[in-house]
Amino acid sequence: MLHSHLHPNLQFLSPHTSLSSSKPYTIPFPFPTPIRKPSSSSTLRLRHRNRRITNSATNHKVNETENKNKPPQQSVNRAYPFHEIEPKWQRLWDQHRTFRTPDDDIDMSKPKYYILDMFPYPSGAGLHVGHPLGYTATDILARFKRMQGYNVLHPMGWDAFGLPAEQYAIETGTHPKLTTVTNINRFTSQLKSLGFSYDWDREISTIEPEYYKWTQWIFLQLLKRGLAYQAEVPVNWCPALGTVLANEEVIDGVSERGGHPVVRKPMRQWMLKITAYADRLLEDLDDIDWPESVKEMQRNWIGRSEGAELEFCILDGDGKERDMQIIVYTTRPDTIFGTTYLVVAPEHPLLSSLVSTDQSNHMEDYIDLASRKSDLERTELQKEKTGVFTGCYAKNPANGEAIPIWVADYVLGSYGTGAIMAVPAHDSRDYEFALKYDIPVRWVVMPHDKSISESGKAFPGEGIIVNSSDTLTGLAINGLCSKEAAQKVIDWAEQGGSGKRKVNYKLRDWLFARQRYWGEPIPVIFLDDSGETVPLDETELPLILPELDDFSPSGTGEPPLSKAVSWVKTTDRLSGRPATREINTMPQWAGSCWYYLRFMDPNNSKELVDKEKERYWGPVDVYVGGAEHAVLHLLYARFWHKVLFDIGVVSTKEPFQCVINQGIILGEVQYMACRDKDGNLISADSTNMLNEHNLERISEEKVTKSGDSFVLKENPEVRLVARAHKMSKSRGNVVNPDDVISEYGADSLRLYEMFMGPLRDSKTWSTGGIEGVYRFLGRTWRLIVGLPLSDGTFKDRTVSVDEEPTIEQLRCLHKCIAKVTEEIEGTRFNTGISAMMEFLNAAYKWDKHPRSVVEAFVLLLSPYAPHMAEELWSRLGHTKSLAYEPFPKANPAYLKDSIIVLPVQINGKTRGTIQVEETCTEEDAFALASRDEKLSKYLDGQSVRKRIYVPGKILNVVLDRKNIKVGVQ
């Protein structure tokens, strides 16, 4: 039974609220807290924590000695004592496990709310102020939902394997386990200093064998179902890093980390058959509440298209057909008559059979150059098209024409068939290539707007087919629309055996192996005598990563694990035959694909997740993280989830019901002045080529705003360049949250990050801007606690009074409750803060502040500024945390605007107006008029003959004329 001694006019969400008591109350929290059983030991255990555990966990009593043991008041002039409040409540939350979500004894009859932050990677740099943006948003939601009576799952863990830790280990000679644990400890300390209500009992890390045992188990399930296989595929190989890199990790031919050269070369790799789930990954996007831009990115990445595979016979030097065909994939078979050349990828398997002797040297150089580019670079639309003629021709099956075969890197061997029919009149890339190499351009699709065909550009759209009939081949499609012509070409090709209908995808199978040490071992062995691949038995999991002193690249292309000779050489458990372990490891993506499931059941040693717990907690209700993970992480996680759904491990088709991408926080605006070649200052708008001029950093105090521009104070004619950049060490614009917390407190940082603007928008940091919310918190503190004493300290009590609130106060409060509730539910946190600021401004005009109103406001504030709210709640006389107090609910009766403007007449002449309630009586209206500054001069000392009152319309006061003051009328 939840109790409250707030005013009976304050409605709460809990249906069990008792309104009978006006004394401080105690709450038996809904979650009894058994002592957690320790999990099995781990060679990579993060750390042991010493916790003081009590049976009243979430409903802890405030330690009465806290206030007695406060440090002396510092001389720093602070708006309120956050330096005492925040460590105190963080300590209490931690000691009493306030935000622990019970594991085995949770009441599943209550509604659940699973809110999750994207798995952070614990880098050595620690947090900057951009990181807490999403974390603060999820914490507000988590606190809000707890107070609404939900069982809330709000965990935190670490995506701790990966290349950055391994590279740092190689550079410093420190084992990556040690640096990773150090970084995790730092991140944990910073997150706790911000007061986030994570359930730290559920903390997990991908480097713990108890965790990656189940990552390996998932791999074995994929292998059983033919979804994991080995293949020789072209990869981005970085010799310096000694590993394969994903396309996204290669920029301009060098590794993103370290800037090392990267080449393309074929290697034996483990692949996951994500393409088998392409259609389901597409179709199920319609059922989830994700940003449309993210769903569209996934659709484009999957890239489903319908078209045809067509065969082009290769010709010999005499123009005769060879027993060899190039198969092309096209989504526009209607344009086949416009094909004037073919293009094959540099890695096409038939290329060596196509290249003439004269062209072989040129071809070798070109293939080598292409191998140094990533797929993203090769397919960039803006890049200049390059290619080499093979010296060979093919026959166009539609008209028998001999057309040249070229090699160009804008065609990828991994997409379609690795070859295209080039139609330069109707494809912009083909058009640019044809112009550069003087290849014919033939129009075969006439747009409905004929002026387009005269524009000198390619026309990729649909229209009416022209120049597309041949009596010898029997294909005639002139006059048909594009769609009808495409179908006719496919039918013709299938009948003649030169092609077939085909659905294709841009999506490629997931390259799953890495030549690294710091990753999950792949649980397979290879029999030495036959090379047969043998999966480990599930009872042999986890296959633990061996300890290595030397984890640098081998220099031979072999992964670092090849150095663990005693680990690599093993025997097959069933046959006893000698075998060799797989020495590649899994990519960093592996551990982050399914971690959200482990949070539901973190200590289960018998199965990945308990089915009952998964059915209760799944799917994740809100998943918050950066837009940079919009495709790969989310796509990979969806793929694994669907596999787990198929084998009965999970009960939902999708892992994340709602995804929110928070914006980024840019560094503070930097002001730059331009100088010409002679060193003279020039206005930024006087040149369009700022890079030709020297830019000079200008300090903010020398800058002023003029209209929409920033100019020099001493010379307003000089307009400056004002830019904000993403925070990075190289730009020197990183703001450490520790410094902000030290000066303004964690609640101010939380509040400011939410107040900067909409959660999903990018925003610019301003240290000056945080002072505004800091002042708001200071005013809140003084309104409730009172002004500081002469020594700078504050009373332990509040200045609230045990009186009934007025109608005006209730109306003001309930409007604030309604707005804050609506804005939190809509994740519009900035406008929720604005509503509380408006309430505070109104409250400062009141003579007295009823306790019931103050308590409700403190509860509204608590998701945003939890440290201050807990302290104020304590000073209001409560002995328990407010974490599970019912969140105030607005009473609709107080949301109606029943105030009207009533005209007041004196002897029939309107002299002013007063504001009254719609139900205001004549006596109350006259009393208000008598106190009105403007009207009182007509009424003071006068004898009233009669009053004429029409409720809601008018008040007319008729005075005794013999007593009317001279000069007044």
XYZ file of C-alpha atoms in Angstrom, residues 312-835:
524
model
C 26.517 -11.800 -73.099
C 28.679 -14.195 -75.139
C 32.386 -13.359 -75.312
C 33.843 -13.006 -78.829
C 37.249 -14.089 -80.032
C 39.577 -12.012 -82.210
C 37.654 -13.024 -85.339
C 34.299 -11.976 -83.874
C 33.154 -15.540 -83.273
C 31.425 -16.634 -80.059
C 33.618 -18.361 -77.485
C 32.286 -20.956 -75.087
C 32.201 -18.362 -72.347
C 29.573 -15.880 -71.203
C 29.520 -12.843 -68.969
C 26.360 -12.766 -66.890
C 25.152 -9.303 -65.943
C 22.445 -8.263 -63.503
C 20.244 -5.317 -64.446
C 17.166 -3.686 -62.981
C 16.467 -2.093 -66.361
C 16.242 -4.866 -68.978
C 14.093 -2.468 -71.027
C 17.317 -0.565 -71.921
C 19.205 -3.553 -73.365
C 19.350 -2.029 -76.861
C 21.138 0.991 -75.372
C 24.019 -1.144 -74.102
C 27.213 0.101 -75.783
C 29.807 -1.584 -73.525
C 30.135 -4.015 -70.610
C 31.968 -3.388 -67.353
C 33.418 -6.071 -65.105
C 34.817 -5.565 -61.622
C 38.610 -5.734 -61.092
C 38.066 -8.912 -59.036
C 35.800 -10.636 -61.607
C 36.767 -14.362 -61.878
C 36.813 -14.310 -65.729
C 39.011 -11.249 -66.010
C 42.257 -13.122 -66.641
C 40.599 -14.870 -69.611
C 39.422 -11.585 -71.104
C 42.502 -9.390 -71.066
C 44.515 -9.194 -74.261
C 48.313 -9.366 -74.215
C 48.613 -5.703 -75.155
C 46.472 -4.650 -72.200
C 47.855 -6.998 -69.525
C 50.412 -4.562 -68.055
C 47.847 -1.753 -67.799
C 45.381 -4.155 -66.242
C 47.779 -5.345 -63.515
C 48.485 -1.765 -62.453
C 44.786 -0.916 -62.392
C 43.818 -3.985 -60.355
C 46.537 -3.167 -57.827
C 45.246 0.408 -57.536
C 41.650 -0.764 -57.093
C 42.703 -3.186 -54.344
C 43.754 -0.217 -52.218
C 40.257 1.307 -52.205
C 37.302 0.407 -50.023
C 33.935 -0.424 -51.523
C 32.609 2.894 -50.246
C 35.312 4.830 -52.067
C 34.836 2.862 -55.279
C 31.106 3.484 -55.436
C 31.155 7.147 -54.418
C 29.063 8.982 -56.990
C 31.201 12.127 -56.997
C 34.492 10.419 -57.692
C 36.007 10.504 -61.183
C 35.365 7.291 -63.083
C 38.414 5.294 -64.164
C 38.835 2.082 -66.141
C 40.912 0.001 -68.556
C 39.796 -1.647 -71.825
C 40.347 -5.418 -71.716
C 40.957 -5.655 -75.473
C 38.020 -8.072 -75.668
C 34.422 -7.822 -76.947
C 31.067 -9.386 -76.165
C 27.905 -9.882 -78.173
C 24.747 -7.983 -77.214
C 22.057 -10.709 -77.310
C 19.351 -8.191 -78.252
C 20.866 -7.012 -81.546
C 24.034 -9.106 -82.121
C 26.259 -6.015 -81.841
C 29.890 -6.461 -80.706
C 30.519 -4.205 -77.699
C 33.795 -3.597 -75.797
C 34.427 -5.047 -72.344
C 36.009 -2.670 -69.828
C 37.253 -3.048 -66.276
C 36.216 -0.269 -63.869
C 36.335 -0.073 -60.081
C 32.887 1.505 -59.781
C 31.548 -2.020 -60.292
C 31.951 -4.325 -57.284
C 32.627 -8.031 -57.489
C 30.453 -8.503 -54.390
C 27.298 -7.030 -55.912
C 25.119 -8.825 -58.436
C 27.337 -10.817 -60.756
C 30.290 -8.441 -60.675
C 29.441 -7.248 -64.189
C 27.018 -4.720 -65.679
C 25.663 -3.827 -69.091
C 26.490 -0.130 -69.427
C 23.742 2.077 -70.880
C 25.319 5.563 -70.887
C 22.207 7.391 -72.130
C 20.260 6.240 -69.091
C 22.737 5.939 -66.213
C 24.770 8.885 -64.917
C 27.864 6.831 -63.956
C 27.897 5.049 -67.313
C 27.391 8.406 -69.043
C 30.416 9.996 -67.333
C 32.529 6.946 -68.158
C 31.412 6.909 -71.810
C 32.200 10.594 -72.288
C 35.647 10.159 -70.762
C 36.571 7.177 -72.956
C 34.683 8.201 -76.142
C 32.165 5.343 -76.071
C 28.889 5.721 -78.050
C 25.763 6.942 -76.252
C 22.496 5.580 -77.617
C 19.058 6.791 -76.449
C 16.464 4.056 -76.122
C 14.032 5.587 -73.592
C 12.191 8.743 -74.575
C 10.986 10.783 -71.586
C 7.482 12.188 -71.670
C 9.075 15.640 -71.500
C 11.126 15.554 -74.721
C 13.200 18.571 -73.711
C 14.987 16.318 -71.198
C 16.548 14.335 -74.027
C 18.175 17.542 -75.255
C 19.689 18.451 -71.872
C 23.042 16.796 -72.535
C 22.648 14.548 -69.469
C 21.681 10.948 -68.891
C 18.002 10.206 -68.320
C 17.611 7.413 -65.734
C 13.824 7.541 -65.573
C 11.093 5.623 -67.326
C 9.392 6.542 -70.567
C 8.548 5.206 -74.036
C 11.002 2.771 -75.651
C 12.629 3.779 -78.975
C 15.433 2.374 -81.186
C 14.797 -1.072 -79.725
C 13.785 -3.638 -82.334
C 15.723 -6.316 -84.214
C 14.227 -8.712 -86.751
C 17.059 -11.263 -86.494
C 16.770 -11.754 -82.729
C 13.003 -11.374 -82.781
C 12.963 -8.820 -79.965
C 10.831 -5.733 -80.654
C 9.818 -3.370 -77.836
C 9.495 0.012 -79.576
C 6.547 2.063 -78.390
C 6.118 0.179 -75.114
C 6.381 1.848 -71.725
C 9.451 0.939 -69.680
C 7.727 -1.491 -67.283
C 5.957 -3.369 -70.085
C 9.138 -3.490 -72.147
C 11.162 -4.853 -69.215
C 8.738 -7.746 -68.750
C 8.820 -8.531 -72.467
C 12.643 -8.590 -72.519
C 12.723 -11.000 -69.549
C 10.155 -13.292 -71.165
C 12.160 -13.246 -74.432
C 15.419 -14.040 -72.603
C 13.905 -16.926 -70.639
C 12.371 -18.428 -73.777
C 15.653 -18.196 -75.640
C 17.826 -19.358 -72.766
C 19.847 -16.144 -72.608
C 18.592 -14.899 -69.258
C 16.153 -15.200 -66.366
C 14.134 -13.174 -63.909
C 16.131 -12.349 -60.748
C 15.673 -10.682 -57.363
C 18.909 -9.222 -56.061
C 20.182 -7.543 -52.910
C 22.941 -5.090 -52.185
C 23.268 -6.787 -48.818
C 26.297 -9.069 -48.622
C 26.896 -11.893 -46.179
C 28.510 -10.730 -42.946
C 32.293 -11.174 -42.857
C 32.699 -12.521 -39.333
C 36.411 -13.238 -38.791
C 39.120 -10.900 -37.529
C 42.870 -11.456 -37.380
C 43.045 -10.104 -33.839
C 43.818 -11.312 -30.357
C 41.327 -9.246 -28.335
C 38.084 -10.910 -29.359
C 35.902 -13.937 -28.731
C 37.546 -17.223 -29.826
C 35.595 -19.045 -32.532
C 34.557 -22.466 -31.146
C 35.671 -24.790 -33.947
C 38.668 -27.014 -34.634
C 40.143 -28.430 -37.852
C 41.261 -32.043 -37.963
C 44.927 -32.140 -38.946
C 44.693 -35.227 -41.175
C 41.621 -34.221 -43.189
C 41.097 -30.487 -42.640
C 37.495 -31.212 -41.636
C 35.798 -28.464 -39.611
C 34.489 -29.755 -36.278
C 32.390 -27.529 -33.981
C 33.078 -27.759 -30.268
C 30.468 -29.483 -28.178
C 28.307 -27.048 -26.221
C 29.576 -28.609 -22.993
C 33.086 -27.370 -23.885
C 31.996 -23.726 -23.769
C 33.264 -21.223 -22.985
C 36.377 -21.604 -25.087
C 38.474 -19.167 -23.087
C 40.814 -16.699 -24.735
C 44.385 -17.733 -23.823
C 46.731 -15.369 -22.027
C 49.405 -13.925 -24.323
C 52.373 -11.713 -23.544
C 52.932 -10.891 -27.219
C 49.731 -9.939 -29.007
C 51.297 -7.939 -31.829
C 50.698 -8.940 -35.482
C 52.655 -12.034 -36.448
C 54.126 -10.421 -39.573
C 53.173 -13.469 -41.599
C 49.477 -12.707 -41.965
C 48.662 -15.277 -39.308
C 46.506 -13.917 -36.443
C 48.187 -13.295 -33.060
C 46.523 -16.379 -31.585
C 48.876 -18.475 -33.706
C 51.503 -17.656 -31.068
C 49.556 -19.525 -28.377
C 50.948 -22.837 -29.642
C 49.878 -24.991 -26.690
C 46.337 -23.624 -27.025
C 46.165 -23.924 -30.803
C 47.257 -27.581 -30.877
C 44.491 -29.757 -29.466
C 42.642 -33.025 -30.019
C 39.138 -33.810 -31.126
C 37.118 -34.752 -28.039
C 35.186 -37.541 -29.768
C 37.791 -39.185 -32.007
C 40.990 -38.246 -30.198
C 42.560 -37.184 -33.513
C 45.003 -34.252 -33.481
C 43.448 -30.960 -34.445
C 44.107 -27.225 -34.700
C 41.918 -24.508 -33.229
C 40.542 -21.637 -35.284
C 42.928 -18.737 -34.686
C 40.727 -15.945 -36.027
C 38.486 -14.243 -33.497
C 35.006 -12.771 -33.733
C 34.479 -9.113 -34.627
C 33.507 -6.553 -31.996
C 29.967 -6.633 -33.411
C 29.440 -10.156 -32.024
C 29.122 -9.329 -28.340
C 26.943 -6.295 -28.972
C 24.422 -8.251 -31.091
C 22.599 -9.849 -28.191
C 23.626 -8.128 -24.947
C 20.124 -6.714 -24.419
C 18.940 -10.299 -23.833
C 21.603 -11.018 -21.226
C 20.535 -8.011 -19.183
C 17.190 -9.773 -18.721
C 18.895 -12.721 -17.005
C 22.576 -11.908 -16.360
C 23.501 -14.804 -14.051
C 21.987 -17.720 -15.936
C 24.654 -20.396 -16.436
C 22.282 -22.945 -17.999
C 20.779 -21.008 -20.899
C 21.235 -17.758 -22.759
C 18.087 -16.275 -21.200
C 15.216 -17.728 -19.209
C 12.143 -17.996 -21.455
C 9.726 -16.581 -18.897
C 11.951 -13.581 -18.223
C 12.429 -12.982 -21.925
C 8.672 -13.124 -22.543
C 8.156 -10.571 -19.774
C 10.925 -8.095 -20.594
C 11.087 -8.370 -24.388
C 11.280 -6.490 -26.597
C 13.288 -3.451 -25.488
C 10.728 -0.643 -25.203
C 13.109 2.247 -25.907
C 16.653 1.957 -27.300
C 18.671 5.177 -27.395
C 21.973 5.741 -29.179
C 23.844 7.513 -31.944
C 22.762 7.559 -35.570
C 26.159 6.122 -36.576
C 24.795 2.701 -35.556
C 21.641 3.101 -37.662
C 22.628 0.375 -40.101
C 25.258 -2.170 -39.128
C 24.774 -2.729 -35.386
C 20.992 -2.556 -35.607
C 20.897 -4.763 -38.695
C 23.225 -7.389 -37.216
C 21.282 -7.436 -33.929
C 17.995 -7.856 -35.823
C 19.501 -10.749 -37.814
C 20.698 -12.638 -34.723
C 17.390 -11.984 -32.981
C 15.446 -13.506 -35.870
C 17.651 -16.589 -35.794
C 17.054 -16.896 -32.042
C 13.334 -16.450 -32.706
C 13.407 -19.293 -35.209
C 15.030 -21.670 -32.710
C 12.695 -20.682 -29.878
C 15.086 -18.715 -27.662
C 13.118 -15.450 -27.944
C 9.409 -14.793 -28.344
C 9.444 -11.600 -30.411
C 10.356 -11.029 -34.052
C 12.204 -7.765 -33.326
C 14.593 -6.839 -30.502
C 13.913 -3.096 -30.211
C 10.393 -1.728 -30.446
C 11.376 1.951 -30.402
C 14.742 3.424 -31.394
C 15.707 7.027 -30.696
C 18.835 8.616 -32.157
C 19.981 11.456 -29.981
C 21.758 14.370 -31.651
C 25.397 15.125 -31.015
C 26.715 17.937 -28.844
C 29.191 20.024 -30.764
C 32.054 21.872 -29.133
C 31.695 25.538 -28.287
C 31.506 27.918 -31.220
C 34.929 28.939 -32.463
C 35.392 32.344 -34.061
C 37.918 32.767 -36.856
C 39.144 35.931 -38.555
C 40.440 35.928 -42.136
C 43.640 37.577 -43.258
C 44.670 38.144 -46.849
C 48.094 37.318 -48.247
C 49.405 40.641 -46.922
C 48.215 39.889 -43.404
C 45.309 42.331 -43.432
C 42.025 41.408 -41.775
C 39.225 40.918 -44.281
C 35.556 40.161 -43.830
C 34.526 36.533 -44.188
C 31.901 37.484 -46.747
C 34.467 39.125 -49.020
C 35.701 35.779 -50.337
C 34.242 32.419 -51.216
C 37.623 30.719 -50.920
C 38.433 30.986 -47.238
C 40.991 28.207 -47.498
C 43.178 30.522 -49.567
C 43.455 32.878 -46.639
C 44.990 32.477 -43.226
C 42.457 31.851 -40.474
C 43.152 33.158 -36.998
C 41.319 32.119 -33.804
C 39.573 35.015 -32.036
C 38.616 34.809 -28.356
C 34.936 35.170 -27.509
C 35.374 38.394 -25.527
C 36.544 40.166 -28.686
C 33.415 39.134 -30.599
C 29.970 40.700 -30.800
C 26.864 39.864 -32.756
C 25.616 42.117 -35.518
C 22.339 40.989 -37.062
C 22.803 37.357 -38.039
C 26.594 37.647 -38.134
C 29.475 37.799 -35.689
C 31.968 40.653 -36.006
C 34.991 42.055 -34.241
C 34.054 44.454 -31.452
C 36.901 46.799 -32.314
C 36.156 46.656 -36.046
C 32.510 45.725 -36.815
C 33.260 45.817 -40.529
C 35.158 42.548 -40.174
C 32.706 39.640 -40.244
C 34.010 36.462 -38.626
C 33.630 32.790 -39.396
C 31.671 31.131 -36.577
C 31.714 27.344 -36.527
C 31.071 24.529 -34.079
C 32.741 21.163 -34.582
C 32.277 17.685 -33.178
C 34.253 17.348 -29.968
C 37.693 15.846 -30.491
C 41.117 16.026 -28.873
C 42.671 17.218 -32.117
C 40.469 20.329 -32.148
C 40.965 20.974 -28.465
C 37.230 21.469 -27.915
C 36.491 18.534 -25.605
C 34.642 19.474 -22.415
C 35.148 17.060 -19.521
C 31.938 16.451 -17.531
C 34.026 16.090 -14.363
C 34.959 19.760 -14.624
C 31.361 20.835 -15.175
C 30.152 18.746 -12.231
C 32.839 20.241 -10.009
C 31.733 23.789 -10.804
C 27.973 23.465 -11.270
C 26.958 20.005 -10.029
C 25.652 16.917 -11.815
C 22.026 18.051 -11.699
C 22.948 21.233 -13.563
C 24.764 19.233 -16.250
C 21.819 16.863 -16.636
C 19.335 19.706 -16.787
C 21.389 21.744 -19.244
C 21.892 18.883 -21.687
C 18.136 18.357 -21.770
C 17.386 22.099 -21.961
C 19.714 22.767 -24.907
C 17.104 21.678 -27.431
C 15.174 18.679 -28.756
C 16.821 15.361 -27.910
C 17.146 14.280 -31.545
C 18.774 17.536 -32.738
C 22.473 18.379 -32.730
C 23.340 21.196 -30.368
C 26.282 23.452 -29.594
C 27.779 23.399 -26.120
C 28.028 26.680 -24.266
C 29.560 26.752 -20.817
C 27.845 30.092 -20.327
C 24.506 28.466 -21.103
C 24.716 26.070 -18.180
C 24.606 28.988 -15.759
C 20.924 29.548 -16.581
C 19.786 26.112 -15.378
C 22.188 26.389 -12.432
C 20.398 29.582 -11.399
C 17.053 27.804 -11.804
C 18.153 25.068 -9.411
C 19.472 27.673 -6.997
C 16.133 29.494 -7.047
C 14.309 26.201 -6.509
C 16.483 25.486 -3.494
C 15.926 28.929 -1.940
C 12.169 28.823 -2.591
C 11.835 25.576 -0.649
C 14.688 25.720 1.876
C 14.937 29.466 2.327
C 17.784 31.936 2.181
C 21.216 30.938 3.519
C 22.181 31.723 7.082
C 24.868 34.255 7.899
C 27.598 31.603 7.694
C 26.444 30.509 4.227
C 24.805 27.260 5.370
C 21.115 26.409 5.056
C 18.517 25.221 7.524
C 17.796 21.508 7.576
C 14.084 22.158 7.139
C 11.977 23.941 4.539
C 9.853 27.071 4.559
C 6.736 25.280 3.303
C 3.573 25.563 5.381
C 0.868 23.064 6.326
C -1.951 25.038 4.770
C -4.505 24.349 2.088
C -3.398 25.616 -1.331
C -5.439 28.252 -3.074
C -7.295 27.627 -6.304
C -4.697 29.732 -8.104
C -1.848 27.638 -6.689
C -3.573 24.377 -7.591
C -4.258 25.558 -11.095
C -0.627 26.588 -11.554
C 0.617 23.267 -10.162
C -1.640 21.026 -12.190
C -0.863 22.814 -15.429
C 2.806 22.151 -14.669
C 2.085 18.488 -13.868
C 0.187 18.028 -17.122
C 2.896 19.673 -19.203
C 5.851 17.890 -17.607
C 4.106 14.512 -17.893
C 3.194 15.068 -21.540
C 6.692 16.254 -22.461
C 8.505 13.386 -20.733
C 6.265 10.864 -22.492
C 7.013 12.607 -25.795
C 10.786 12.834 -24.991
C 10.538 16.630 -25.319
C 12.558 17.186 -22.196
C 13.519 20.786 -22.929
C 9.913 21.994 -22.906
C 9.248 20.018 -19.730
C 11.994 22.030 -18.043
C 10.457 25.247 -19.380
C 7.160 24.311 -17.715
